[in-house]
Coordinates of C-alpha atoms and ligand atoms in Angstrom, one line a residue:
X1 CA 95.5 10.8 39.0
X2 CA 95.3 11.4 42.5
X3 CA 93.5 8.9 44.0
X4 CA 93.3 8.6 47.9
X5 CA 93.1 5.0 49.0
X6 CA 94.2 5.4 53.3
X7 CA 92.2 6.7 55.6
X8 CA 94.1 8.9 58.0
X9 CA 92.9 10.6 60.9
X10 CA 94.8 14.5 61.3
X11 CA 98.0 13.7 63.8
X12 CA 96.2 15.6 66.6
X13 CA 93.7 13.2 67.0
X14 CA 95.6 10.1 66.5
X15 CA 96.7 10.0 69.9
X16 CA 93.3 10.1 71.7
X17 CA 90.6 7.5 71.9
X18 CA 89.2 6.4 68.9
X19 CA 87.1 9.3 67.3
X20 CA 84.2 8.2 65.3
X21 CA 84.6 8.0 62.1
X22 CA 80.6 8.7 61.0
X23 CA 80.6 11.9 63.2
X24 CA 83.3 12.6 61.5
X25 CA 82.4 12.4 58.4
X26 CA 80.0 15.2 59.7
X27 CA 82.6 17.6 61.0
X28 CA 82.1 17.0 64.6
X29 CA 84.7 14.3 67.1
X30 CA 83.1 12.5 69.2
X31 CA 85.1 10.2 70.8
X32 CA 83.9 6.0 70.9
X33 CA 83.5 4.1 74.5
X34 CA 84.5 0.9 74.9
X35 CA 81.8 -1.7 75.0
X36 CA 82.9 -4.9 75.3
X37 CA 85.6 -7.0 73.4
X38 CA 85.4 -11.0 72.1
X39 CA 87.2 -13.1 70.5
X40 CA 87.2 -16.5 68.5
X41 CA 88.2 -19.6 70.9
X42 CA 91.1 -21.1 69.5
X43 CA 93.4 -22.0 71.3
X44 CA 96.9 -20.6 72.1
X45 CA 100.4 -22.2 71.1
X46 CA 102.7 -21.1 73.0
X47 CA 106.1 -23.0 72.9
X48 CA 110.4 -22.2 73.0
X49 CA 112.6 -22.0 70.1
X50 CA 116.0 -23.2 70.4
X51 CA 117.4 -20.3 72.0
X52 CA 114.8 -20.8 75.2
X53 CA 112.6 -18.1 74.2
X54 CA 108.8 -18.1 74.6
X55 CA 106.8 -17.6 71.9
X56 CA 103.2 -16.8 72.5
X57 CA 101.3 -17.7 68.6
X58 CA 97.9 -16.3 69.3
X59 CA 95.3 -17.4 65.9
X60 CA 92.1 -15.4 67.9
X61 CA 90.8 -12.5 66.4
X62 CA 89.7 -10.0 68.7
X63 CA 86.9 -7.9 68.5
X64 CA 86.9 -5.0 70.1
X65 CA 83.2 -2.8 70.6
X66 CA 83.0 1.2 71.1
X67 CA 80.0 3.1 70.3
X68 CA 79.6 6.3 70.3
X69 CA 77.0 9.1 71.9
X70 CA 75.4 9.4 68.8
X71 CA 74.5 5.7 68.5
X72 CA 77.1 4.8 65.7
X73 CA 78.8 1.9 66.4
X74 CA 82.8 0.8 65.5
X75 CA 84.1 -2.6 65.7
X76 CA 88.2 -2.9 65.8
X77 CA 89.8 -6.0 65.0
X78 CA 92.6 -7.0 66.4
X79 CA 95.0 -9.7 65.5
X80 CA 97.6 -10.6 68.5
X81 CA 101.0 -11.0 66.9
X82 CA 103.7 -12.7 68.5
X83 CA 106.3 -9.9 70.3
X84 CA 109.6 -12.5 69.6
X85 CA 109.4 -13.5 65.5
X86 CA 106.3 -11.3 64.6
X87 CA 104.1 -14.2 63.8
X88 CA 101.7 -14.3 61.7
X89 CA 103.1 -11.5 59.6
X90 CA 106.7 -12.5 60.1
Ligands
ZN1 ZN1 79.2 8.8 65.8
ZN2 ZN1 106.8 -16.4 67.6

């Protein structure tokens, strides 16, 4: 058995811009512009533990648009997670 589940890019390209992944599919990199980004408008909680540190718990997803030259379109989500106790993944 030798089944595959992760997608991973070769290292080389991991570092760049996004790449599409449908061009790739096709042998060819082309790399995805940004578009535009949203996200859902909840709002933010930030607040200090007992040691005086700030906390910034962010619930909004963030959508984030690139498209590339050949018309495919790639939408990245993106979860903000807090830089002090890791919420929401803790
Ligand atoms: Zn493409
Ligand atoms: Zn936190």
């Amino acid at each position: 058995m030798n089944s595959k589940s992760e997608k991973r890019l070769p290292s080389s390209v991991e570092v760049h811009m996004p790449i599409c992944f449908e061009c790739y599919k096709d042998g060819i990199q082309t790399e995805l512009k940004y578009q535009k980004s949203t996200s859902t408008l909840m709002s933010v909680n930030e607040f200090y533990d007992e040691g005086g540190v700030l906390h910034h718990h962010d619930p909004n997803v963030h959508s984030v648009y690139y498209k590339c030259d050949k018309g495919h379109e790639l939408i990245l989500l993106e979860k903000p997670v807090c830089g002090v106790c890791g919420w929401p993944d803790d």
